[in-house]
Coordinates of C-alpha atoms in Angstrom, one line a residue:
Chain A
M1 CA 7.4 95.1 68.8
K2 CA 3.8 94.2 68.7
T3 CA 3.3 95.8 65.2
R4 CA 6.3 93.8 63.9
A5 CA 4.9 90.6 65.3
F6 CA 1.6 91.3 63.8
I7 CA 3.2 92.0 60.3
K8 CA 5.1 88.8 60.6
T9 CA 1.9 86.8 61.4
V10 CA 0.1 88.4 58.4
E11 CA 3.1 87.6 56.1
L12 CA 3.1 84.0 57.3
C13 CA -0.7 83.7 56.7
F14 CA -0.3 85.2 53.3
A15 CA 2.5 82.8 52.4
V16 CA 0.3 79.9 53.5
V17 CA -2.6 81.1 51.5
V18 CA -0.4 81.7 48.4
F19 CA 1.1 78.2 48.8
F20 CA -2.3 76.6 49.0
F21 CA -3.6 78.4 45.9
L22 CA -0.5 77.6 43.9
N23 CA -0.7 74.0 44.8
A24 CA -4.5 73.6 44.8
G25 CA -4.5 72.8 41.1
A26 CA -1.9 70.1 41.7
F27 CA -3.9 68.5 44.5
A28 CA -7.2 68.6 42.5
G29 CA -5.6 67.5 39.3
S30 CA -4.2 64.2 40.4
P31 CA -6.8 62.4 42.5
P32 CA -5.5 58.9 43.5
A33 CA -6.7 56.1 41.2
Q34 CA -9.7 54.4 42.6
E35 CA -8.9 50.8 43.6
V36 CA -11.3 48.0 42.6
T37 CA -10.9 44.2 42.5
Y38 CA -12.1 42.2 39.5
R39 CA -12.6 38.5 40.1
L40 CA -12.5 36.4 36.9
K41 CA -14.3 33.1 36.5
W42 CA -11.4 31.0 35.4
L43 CA -7.7 30.9 35.2
L44 CA -5.7 33.4 33.1
N45 CA -6.1 32.0 29.6
I46 CA -7.5 33.1 26.2
S47 CA -11.1 33.5 27.6
V48 CA -9.9 36.6 29.6
V49 CA -7.7 38.2 26.9
G50 CA -9.7 41.5 27.0
D51 CA -9.4 41.7 30.8
L52 CA -5.7 41.2 30.6
W53 CA -5.4 43.7 27.7
A54 CA -7.1 46.4 29.9
D55 CA -4.5 45.8 32.6
V56 CA -1.5 45.8 30.3
N57 CA -2.5 48.6 28.0
G58 CA -3.7 51.0 30.7
N59 CA -7.4 51.1 29.7
F60 CA -8.3 51.1 33.4
A61 CA -5.6 53.5 34.4
R62 CA -6.7 56.0 31.7
R63 CA -10.1 56.1 33.4
G64 CA -8.6 56.6 36.9
L65 CA -9.0 53.1 38.0
K66 CA -6.5 50.8 39.6
V67 CA -7.9 47.3 39.0
T68 CA -6.6 44.2 40.7
I69 CA -7.4 41.3 38.4
K70 CA -7.7 38.0 40.3
P71 CA -7.9 34.7 38.4
G72 CA -10.9 32.4 39.1
G73 CA -11.1 28.7 39.4
P74 CA -13.4 25.8 40.2
E75 CA -13.7 26.8 43.8
R76 CA -14.0 30.6 43.2
D77 CA -17.4 32.2 42.9
A78 CA -17.3 35.9 41.9
I79 CA -20.9 36.6 43.1
K80 CA -20.1 35.4 46.6
E81 CA -17.0 37.7 46.6
L82 CA -19.1 40.6 45.5
E83 CA -21.5 40.0 48.4
L84 CA -18.6 39.6 50.8
G85 CA -17.1 42.9 49.6
R86 CA -13.9 41.3 48.5
S87 CA -14.4 42.2 44.8
Q88 CA -16.4 45.0 43.2
F89 CA -16.7 43.4 39.7
G90 CA -16.6 39.8 38.6
V91 CA -17.2 37.3 35.9
A92 CA -19.9 34.7 36.4
S93 CA -21.9 32.4 34.2
A94 CA -25.6 32.9 33.6
D95 CA -26.6 29.9 35.7
Q96 CA -24.5 31.3 38.6
V97 CA -26.3 34.6 38.3
I98 CA -29.7 33.1 38.1
R99 CA -29.1 30.7 40.9
A100 CA -27.7 33.5 43.1
A101 CA -30.7 35.7 42.3
S102 CA -33.1 32.9 43.2
K103 CA -31.4 32.8 46.6
G104 CA -31.7 36.5 47.3
A105 CA -28.4 37.8 46.1
H106 CA -28.6 41.3 44.6
V107 CA -26.5 40.9 41.5
V108 CA -26.6 42.8 38.2
V109 CA -25.2 41.8 34.8
L110 CA -23.3 44.6 33.1
A111 CA -22.2 42.9 29.8
Q112 CA -22.3 39.5 28.2
L113 CA -18.8 38.3 27.2
F114 CA -19.7 35.2 25.1
Q115 CA -22.5 35.4 22.6
V116 CA -22.2 31.7 21.9
N117 CA -21.6 29.4 24.8
P118 CA -18.1 27.9 24.3
L119 CA -19.2 24.7 26.0
Q120 CA -19.5 22.2 23.2
W121 CA -18.9 18.5 22.6
I122 CA -16.0 17.1 20.6
Y123 CA -16.5 13.8 18.7
R124 CA -15.0 11.8 16.0
P125 CA -17.2 12.1 12.9
D126 CA -15.6 9.0 11.2
R127 CA -16.4 6.8 14.2
T128 CA -19.6 8.4 15.5
P129 CA -21.2 10.6 13.0
V130 CA -23.6 13.1 14.5
K131 CA -25.4 14.9 11.6
T132 CA -28.7 15.5 13.4
P133 CA -29.6 15.5 17.1
Q134 CA -31.4 12.2 16.6
D135 CA -27.9 10.7 15.9
L136 CA -27.2 11.1 19.6
K137 CA -29.4 8.1 20.3
G138 CA -27.3 5.2 21.5
K139 CA -24.2 7.3 22.0
T140 CA -22.2 7.6 25.2
I141 CA -22.2 11.3 26.0
G142 CA -19.9 12.9 28.6
I143 CA -21.3 15.4 31.1
T144 CA -20.2 16.9 34.3
Y145 CA -23.0 16.2 36.8
G146 CA -24.0 19.4 38.4
G147 CA -22.2 21.5 35.7
N148 CA -23.4 23.7 32.9
D149 CA -22.9 21.0 30.4
E150 CA -25.4 18.7 32.1
A151 CA -28.1 21.4 31.9
I152 CA -27.2 22.1 28.3
M153 CA -27.2 18.5 27.2
R154 CA -30.5 17.7 29.1
A155 CA -32.1 20.8 27.4
L156 CA -30.9 19.6 24.1
L157 CA -32.2 16.0 24.6
A158 CA -35.5 17.4 25.8
K159 CA -35.9 19.8 22.8
Y160 CA -35.4 16.9 20.4
H161 CA -37.6 14.5 22.4
I162 CA -34.7 12.1 23.1
R163 CA -35.3 10.2 26.3
E164 CA -32.5 9.8 28.8
N165 CA -32.6 6.0 28.5
E166 CA -31.9 6.4 24.7
V167 CA -28.4 7.8 25.4
K168 CA -25.7 6.8 27.9
L169 CA -24.6 9.7 30.1
Y170 CA -21.0 9.3 31.3
S171 CA -19.7 11.3 34.3
V172 CA -16.6 13.2 33.1
R173 CA -13.6 14.5 34.9
Y174 CA -10.5 16.5 34.1
D175 CA -8.6 13.9 32.0
Y176 CA -9.7 12.9 28.6
T177 CA -8.6 9.3 28.7
P178 CA -12.1 7.8 28.3
F179 CA -12.6 9.9 25.2
Y180 CA -9.2 9.1 23.8
Q181 CA -9.8 5.4 24.5
G182 CA -13.2 5.6 22.6
K183 CA -15.2 4.7 25.7
V184 CA -17.1 8.0 25.4
D185 CA -18.4 9.2 22.0
L186 CA -18.9 12.9 22.8
W187 CA -16.9 14.8 25.4
P188 CA -17.6 18.3 26.7
L189 CA -15.0 21.0 26.3
Y190 CA -14.5 24.7 25.9
R191 CA -14.4 25.3 22.1
N192 CA -12.1 28.2 22.3
A193 CA -9.6 27.2 25.0
Q194 CA -9.5 23.4 25.1
A195 CA -10.5 22.4 21.6
P196 CA -7.3 23.7 19.9
I197 CA -5.3 21.5 22.3
I198 CA -7.4 18.3 22.2
G199 CA -8.2 18.6 18.6
E200 CA -4.5 19.0 17.7
K201 CA -3.6 15.9 19.7
L202 CA -6.2 13.8 17.9
R203 CA -5.3 15.3 14.5
K204 CA -1.7 14.3 15.2
A205 CA -3.0 10.7 15.9
G206 CA -4.6 10.8 12.5
E207 CA -8.2 11.3 13.7
R208 CA -10.7 13.8 12.4
V209 CA -12.7 15.8 15.0
A210 CA -15.9 17.7 14.9
F211 CA -17.9 19.7 17.5
L212 CA -21.6 19.5 18.5
N213 CA -22.6 23.1 19.1
P214 CA -25.9 23.3 21.1
F215 CA -26.3 27.0 20.0
R216 CA -26.7 25.9 16.4
L217 CA -29.4 23.4 17.6
G218 CA -31.4 26.2 19.3
I219 CA -30.1 25.9 22.8
Q220 CA -29.0 29.2 24.2
F221 CA -27.5 28.9 27.6
V222 CA -25.5 32.1 28.3
A223 CA -22.0 31.7 29.5
N224 CA -19.7 34.3 31.1
S225 CA -20.8 37.8 31.8
V226 CA -19.5 40.8 33.8
V227 CA -21.4 41.2 37.0
A228 CA -21.4 43.6 40.0
S229 CA -23.6 44.0 43.0
K230 CA -26.8 46.0 42.8
K231 CA -25.5 48.1 45.6
M232 CA -22.3 48.9 43.7
L233 CA -24.3 50.0 40.7
E234 CA -26.6 52.2 42.8
Q235 CA -24.0 53.8 45.0
H236 CA -21.1 54.1 42.6
P237 CA -22.7 54.4 39.1
R238 CA -19.7 56.5 37.7
T239 CA -17.2 54.0 38.8
V240 CA -19.2 51.2 37.2
K241 CA -19.5 53.2 34.0
R242 CA -15.8 54.0 33.9
F243 CA -14.9 50.4 34.6
M244 CA -17.2 49.1 31.9
E245 CA -16.1 51.7 29.3
A246 CA -12.5 50.6 29.9
L247 CA -13.3 46.9 29.9
L248 CA -15.4 47.0 26.7
E249 CA -12.8 49.2 25.0
A250 CA -10.1 46.8 25.9
W251 CA -12.0 43.8 24.7
G252 CA -12.7 45.5 21.4
E253 CA -9.0 46.2 21.0
A254 CA -7.9 42.7 22.0
L255 CA -10.3 41.1 19.6
D256 CA -9.4 43.4 16.7
P257 CA -7.6 41.2 14.1
A258 CA -5.2 44.1 13.6
N259 CA -4.0 43.6 17.2
K260 CA -3.7 39.8 16.9
Q261 CA 0.0 39.5 17.8
K262 CA -0.3 42.0 20.7
A263 CA -3.2 40.1 22.1
I264 CA -1.3 36.8 21.9
D265 CA 1.6 38.4 23.7
V266 CA -0.7 39.6 26.4
V267 CA -2.0 36.1 27.0
L268 CA 1.5 34.6 27.0
K269 CA 2.7 37.2 29.5
Y270 CA 0.2 35.9 32.1
N271 CA 0.1 32.2 30.9
R272 CA 3.4 30.7 30.1
E273 CA 2.1 27.2 30.2
T274 CA 0.3 27.4 26.8
A275 CA 2.3 27.2 23.6
V276 CA 2.2 30.2 21.3
E277 CA 0.8 28.1 18.4
I278 CA -2.1 27.0 20.6
V279 CA -2.8 30.6 21.7
R280 CA -2.7 31.6 18.0
R281 CA -5.5 29.1 17.3
Q282 CA -7.4 30.0 20.5
L283 CA -7.7 33.7 19.6
P284 CA -9.9 33.4 16.5
A285 CA -12.0 30.7 18.1
T286 CA -12.6 33.1 21.0
R287 CA -13.3 36.0 18.7
S288 CA -16.0 34.0 16.8
L289 CA -17.8 33.2 20.0
M290 CA -17.7 36.7 21.3
L291 CA -18.2 38.6 18.0
P292 CA -20.4 36.3 15.9
T293 CA -20.6 38.9 13.1
A294 CA -18.1 41.4 11.9
D295 CA -20.2 44.4 13.0
F296 CA -21.2 42.9 16.3
R297 CA -21.1 45.2 19.3
F298 CA -18.9 43.5 21.9
G299 CA -20.6 42.9 25.3
K300 CA -24.2 43.1 24.0
I301 CA -26.6 41.4 26.4
D302 CA -28.8 38.9 24.6
V303 CA -32.0 39.2 26.6
A304 CA -33.8 36.3 24.8
A305 CA -30.8 34.0 25.5
W306 CA -31.0 34.9 29.2
K307 CA -34.7 34.2 29.3
Q308 CA -34.1 30.8 27.7
T309 CA -31.4 30.1 30.2
E310 CA -33.8 30.8 33.0
Q311 CA -36.5 28.6 31.4
I312 CA -34.0 25.7 31.1
M313 CA -33.1 26.1 34.7
L314 CA -36.7 26.2 35.7
A315 CA -37.6 23.2 33.6
Q316 CA -34.7 21.2 35.2
K317 CA -35.7 22.4 38.7
M318 CA -32.3 24.1 39.1
I319 CA -34.3 27.0 40.6
A320 CA -37.5 26.8 42.4
K321 CA -39.3 29.9 41.0
P322 CA -38.7 32.4 38.2
V323 CA -36.2 35.3 39.0
H324 CA -37.3 37.4 36.0
V325 CA -33.8 37.6 34.8
E326 CA -34.4 40.5 32.4
T327 CA -34.6 42.8 35.5
L328 CA -31.0 41.9 36.4
L329 CA -29.6 42.9 33.0
K330 CA -28.1 46.5 33.3
P331 CA -25.9 47.3 30.4
V332 CA -24.6 50.7 31.7
V333 CA -22.4 51.2 28.6
Q334 CA -24.1 50.7 25.2
Chain B
M1 CA -18.1 6.0 74.8
L2 CA -20.5 6.1 71.8
Y3 CA -22.9 8.5 73.5
R4 CA -20.1 10.9 74.6
R5 CA -18.4 10.8 71.2
L6 CA -21.7 11.6 69.4
Y7 CA -22.8 14.4 71.6
Q8 CA -19.4 16.0 71.5
F9 CA -19.6 15.9 67.7
F10 CA -23.0 17.5 67.8
I11 CA -21.7 20.3 70.0
I12 CA -18.8 20.9 67.5
Y13 CA -21.0 20.8 64.4
F14 CA -23.7 23.0 65.8
L15 CA -21.1 25.5 67.2
G16 CA -19.7 25.6 63.6
L17 CA -23.2 26.1 62.2
A18 CA -24.0 28.8 64.7
S19 CA -20.8 30.7 63.8
L20 CA -21.9 30.5 60.1
M21 CA -25.3 31.9 61.0
A22 CA -23.7 34.7 63.0
I23 CA -21.6 35.6 60.0
K24 CA -24.6 35.4 57.7
Y25 CA -26.9 37.6 59.8
G26 CA -24.1 39.8 61.0
L27 CA -23.0 40.7 57.5
Q28 CA -26.5 40.3 56.0
L29 CA -25.5 37.8 53.4
S30 CA -27.9 36.2 51.1
D31 CA -28.8 32.5 51.1
Y32 CA -26.6 32.1 48.0
V33 CA -23.5 32.8 50.1
I34 CA -24.6 31.0 53.3
P35 CA -28.0 29.3 53.4
G36 CA -30.5 30.0 56.1
P37 CA -31.4 27.4 58.8
S38 CA -34.7 26.6 57.1
E39 CA -33.0 25.9 53.8
I40 CA -30.4 23.7 55.5
A41 CA -33.2 21.8 57.3
Q42 CA -35.2 21.4 54.1
T43 CA -32.2 20.2 52.2
G44 CA -31.4 17.8 55.0
L45 CA -34.8 16.3 54.8
R46 CA -34.6 16.1 51.0
V47 CA -31.1 14.6 50.5
S48 CA -30.1 13.0 53.8
G49 CA -31.4 9.5 52.8
R50 CA -29.4 9.5 49.6
Y51 CA -26.4 11.2 51.2
L52 CA -26.4 8.6 54.0
L53 CA -26.1 5.8 51.5
N54 CA -23.3 7.7 49.8
V55 CA -21.5 8.3 53.1
L56 CA -21.8 4.6 54.0
N57 CA -20.4 3.7 50.5
T58 CA -17.5 6.0 51.3
L59 CA -17.1 4.6 54.8
A60 CA -17.0 1.1 53.4
V61 CA -14.2 2.0 51.0
A62 CA -12.4 3.9 53.7
I63 CA -12.5 0.9 56.1
L64 CA -11.2 -1.4 53.3
G65 CA -8.5 1.0 52.5
H66 CA -7.6 1.4 56.2
I67 CA -7.4 -2.4 56.6
L68 CA -5.2 -2.6 53.5
A69 CA -3.0 0.1 54.8
I70 CA -2.6 -1.5 58.2
V71 CA -1.7 -4.9 56.6
L72 CA 0.8 -3.2 54.3
A73 CA 2.3 -1.1 57.0
T74 CA 2.7 -4.1 59.3
V75 CA 4.4 -6.2 56.6
I76 CA 6.7 -3.3 55.5
G77 CA 7.3 -2.4 59.1
I78 CA 8.4 -5.9 59.9
I79 CA 10.7 -6.0 56.9
G80 CA 12.0 -2.5 57.8
R81 CA 13.3 -3.7 61.2
L82 CA 15.7 -6.2 59.6
T83 CA 18.5 -3.7 59.2
A84 CA 19.0 -0.1 59.9
W85 CA 19.7 0.6 56.2
I86 CA 16.3 -0.9 55.0
S87 CA 14.5 0.9 57.8
S88 CA 16.1 4.2 56.8
F89 CA 15.4 3.5 53.1
I90 CA 11.7 2.8 53.7
R91 CA 11.5 6.0 55.8
V92 CA 13.0 8.1 53.1
A93 CA 10.7 6.6 50.5
A94 CA 7.7 7.1 52.7
Y95 CA 8.6 10.8 53.4
N96 CA 9.1 11.5 49.7
I97 CA 6.0 9.8 48.5
Q98 CA 4.0 11.4 51.2
A99 CA 5.2 14.8 50.1
Y100 CA 3.5 14.4 46.7
P101 CA 0.0 16.0 46.8
I102 CA -2.6 13.3 46.1
V103 CA -4.4 15.6 43.6
A104 CA -1.3 15.4 41.4
V105 CA -0.9 11.6 41.8
A106 CA -4.6 10.8 41.5
P107 CA -4.9 11.4 37.7
I108 CA -2.1 8.9 37.1
I109 CA -3.9 6.4 39.4
F110 CA -7.2 7.0 37.5
I111 CA -5.5 6.5 34.2
L112 CA -4.0 3.2 35.4
L113 CA -7.0 1.8 37.4
G114 CA -10.0 3.7 36.0
D115 CA -12.5 5.5 38.2
G116 CA -13.9 2.5 40.0
L117 CA -13.5 1.1 43.4
S118 CA -9.8 0.1 43.1
S119 CA -8.7 3.8 42.6
R120 CA -10.7 5.0 45.6
L121 CA -9.3 2.2 47.7
L122 CA -5.7 2.8 46.6
I123 CA -5.9 6.5 47.4
A124 CA -7.6 5.9 50.7
A125 CA -4.9 3.4 51.6
M126 CA -2.1 5.7 50.4
I127 CA -3.2 8.6 52.5
C128 CA -3.4 6.7 55.8
Y129 CA -0.6 4.2 55.0
F130 CA 2.4 6.4 55.4
P131 CA 1.7 7.7 59.0
L132 CA 1.0 4.1 59.9
L133 CA 4.2 2.8 58.2
L134 CA 6.4 5.3 59.9
S135 CA 4.9 4.5 63.4
F136 CA 5.1 0.8 62.8
I137 CA 8.7 0.9 61.6
G138 CA 9.6 2.9 64.7
I139 CA 7.8 0.5 67.0
F140 CA 9.0 -2.7 65.4
S141 CA 12.6 -1.4 65.2
E142 CA 12.7 -0.3 68.9
P143 CA 14.2 -3.2 71.1
V144 CA 12.7 -3.9 74.5
P145 CA 16.0 -5.0 76.1
E146 CA 14.7 -6.0 79.5
I147 CA 12.5 -8.7 77.9
E148 CA 14.3 -9.5 74.7
H149 CA 17.5 -10.1 76.6
F150 CA 16.0 -13.1 78.4
F151 CA 14.9 -14.8 75.2
E152 CA 18.2 -14.0 73.5
A153 CA 20.2 -15.4 76.4
T154 CA 18.1 -18.6 76.4
R155 CA 18.4 -18.8 72.5
R156 CA 14.6 -18.9 72.1
M157 CA 14.3 -15.6 70.3
N158 CA 13.0 -15.6 66.7
W159 CA 11.6 -12.8 64.6
Q160 CA 7.9 -13.6 65.3
L161 CA 8.5 -13.5 69.1
Q162 CA 10.5 -10.3 68.7
I163 CA 7.5 -8.6 66.9
K164 CA 5.1 -9.9 69.5
I165 CA 7.2 -8.5 72.3
R166 CA 7.5 -5.1 70.7
A167 CA 3.9 -4.9 69.7
F168 CA 2.8 -6.0 73.2
E169 CA 5.0 -3.4 74.8
N170 CA 3.7 -0.7 72.5
I171 CA 0.1 -1.7 72.3
R172 CA -1.3 1.6 73.4
K173 CA 0.8 3.5 70.9
L174 CA -0.2 1.1 68.1
I175 CA -3.9 1.5 68.9
T176 CA -3.7 5.3 69.0
V177 CA -1.9 5.3 65.6
V178 CA -4.5 3.0 64.0
V179 CA -7.4 5.0 65.4
G180 CA -5.8 8.3 64.3
S181 CA -5.2 7.0 60.8
A182 CA -8.9 6.0 60.4
T183 CA -9.8 9.7 59.8
L184 CA -7.1 9.9 57.2
A185 CA -8.6 6.9 55.4
M186 CA -12.0 8.7 55.3
V187 CA -10.4 11.9 54.1
G188 CA -8.4 10.0 51.5
T189 CA -11.5 8.3 50.1
I190 CA -13.5 11.6 50.0
V191 CA -10.6 13.3 48.2
A192 CA -10.4 10.4 45.7
E193 CA -14.2 10.7 45.1
F194 CA -14.0 14.4 44.8
I195 CA -11.2 14.3 42.2
A196 CA -12.6 11.6 39.9
A197 CA -15.1 9.0 41.0
D198 CA -18.8 8.5 40.2
A199 CA -19.9 7.3 43.7
G200 CA -19.6 8.2 47.3
I201 CA -20.1 11.4 49.3
G202 CA -17.0 13.1 47.8
Y203 CA -18.7 12.9 44.4
S204 CA -21.9 14.3 45.9
I205 CA -19.9 17.2 47.4
R206 CA -18.3 17.9 44.0
I207 CA -21.8 18.2 42.4
A208 CA -23.0 20.4 45.2
L209 CA -20.0 22.6 44.7
Y210 CA -20.8 23.0 41.0
Q211 CA -24.3 24.0 42.0
S212 CA -23.0 26.4 44.7
D213 CA -25.2 24.6 47.1
L214 CA -23.7 25.0 50.6
A215 CA -26.7 23.6 52.3
K216 CA -26.0 20.2 50.7
I217 CA -22.4 20.4 51.7
L218 CA -23.4 21.1 55.3
V219 CA -25.7 18.1 55.3
A220 CA -22.9 16.0 53.8
L221 CA -20.4 17.2 56.5
F222 CA -22.9 16.3 59.2
L223 CA -23.4 12.8 58.0
I224 CA -19.6 12.3 57.4
G225 CA -19.0 13.5 61.0
I226 CA -21.5 11.0 62.4
C227 CA -20.3 8.0 60.4
T228 CA -16.6 8.8 61.1
S229 CA -17.4 9.2 64.8
L230 CA -19.1 5.8 64.8
Y231 CA -16.1 4.2 63.0
L232 CA -13.7 5.8 65.5
V233 CA -15.8 4.5 68.4
L234 CA -15.7 1.0 66.9
L235 CA -11.9 1.1 66.6
E236 CA -11.5 2.4 70.1
W237 CA -13.7 -0.3 71.4
I238 CA -11.7 -3.0 69.5
G239 CA -8.5 -1.4 70.9
Y240 CA -10.0 -1.5 74.4
R241 CA -10.9 -5.2 74.0
I242 CA -7.3 -5.9 72.8
R243 CA -5.8 -4.0 75.6
R244 CA -7.9 -5.8 78.2
R245 CA -6.9 -9.1 76.8
W246 CA -3.2 -8.4 76.4
E247 CA -2.3 -5.9 79.1
I248 CA -1.6 -6.8 82.7
P249 CA -4.2 -5.2 85.0
E250 CA -3.0 -2.4 87.2
G251 CA -3.3 -4.5 90.3
G252 CA -1.1 -7.2 88.8
L253 CA -2.0 -10.8 88.0
K254 CA -4.1 -12.7 90.5

């Protein structure tokens, strides 16, 4: 009896061991996808086409990541979410990064999305020609007090020795009525997302529009970049690398002219409010701001531009002391 | 009353601040997420003078808007008591208009009136007007049979007398509603400034938000709390004076 029981026990153990070995490959071969949250800076529009592309086309999934993309907005701050642990990756503008670093936040920049700041000023060249910066004198210029455009415009005026009392600064808000009415000569907008909409309206009204691009006048104020916490980079470097590889690959694909229609479809899938014709115009405008030349490497961090951004913020007393922004720039994927 | 109201506000504010500090130090958050006490104090010293003027500016608009809303609600409330149909119609209109979020209506107001004083005033009045209106309609439509019967029987009743009787009988309710709606007027003005104005504390808060400067917002909240408390105390004092003049003392008339 005892021998039989012993044999049965051995058989059972053997069966368990065989089952384990047979299935070990299966257990090891399909690790659960790692979940991370990615907080964008703004709503789901053309400026996040690459992020949405990665979600739709499985760029994240192929690298074993399950990414929850959350839209941003005026009251959202990705850097605060990183610190609070609600997101692992985010999109923030350079001024947010520098301001956060100046207040002790440990944030790193992984890639720079826009090489040219999309924040520009629309104007009517027939009514208010602006051929040189000196033409700004006497004009009414819209700015969002406290916003990026205020810093950029003040830097521009300072660079060209235009005193504040030589222009009239006008506090802008969401609706463009003062610009349509001609009360304001130059109005700030996002060149890729808003300009196709506003420009179209004015063209329909028979008016010509042009854009004042501070970048062309030597003002480099970096816009959106991909950020993470320093802790995340140090503790999970492989996750960060996989995320960035997937993201940069997706952006490259989304901005590839060969994938134009697919990219438009991706935007329209998430944003049904914008007409397809508008998205069609927004896409090349976005491409030119992110890939200024045909052979440009997407996501490259422009260190000089970051340093200039820091200098502008220091000069305008937006930060109390230097943060040495170059130490925050960590492009993990070249 | 003033002293008690202020120290109660201080207790609430500093409890709130202490909770924030507990979260900050408990979770080891940087000054970017929640500023430290020294930064809040320094910001307070730096901006409180300017912010106080902005809060007073906002308060002035809120008081004007509140007065406007009280006058409007009284007039419409009196008209509303004429027939049950008009009363019901005004109520339905009030409920529906109140259901519209002010952030959606505000751009239309700003297009029509610009971003000056009139828009802020209108939004402040709109936000505190509807609760006032609904209460006023209720009070002015509610008969006081034991008193009104005498004047009706003696054929001395007219609409002015009817309003006086109903207001007199519900004076405590009216004062409570007016005092309660004062905070709504303040909120309405701040929301209007936040959305699209170029003056007032709501505008300053918007700029501070753009700059991710929570210290400035905390200073603004402190000043808003103090000024709103002062306004509420003033209204309560006016209500107390009115009640003393109108109401029969508890011991009866001597």
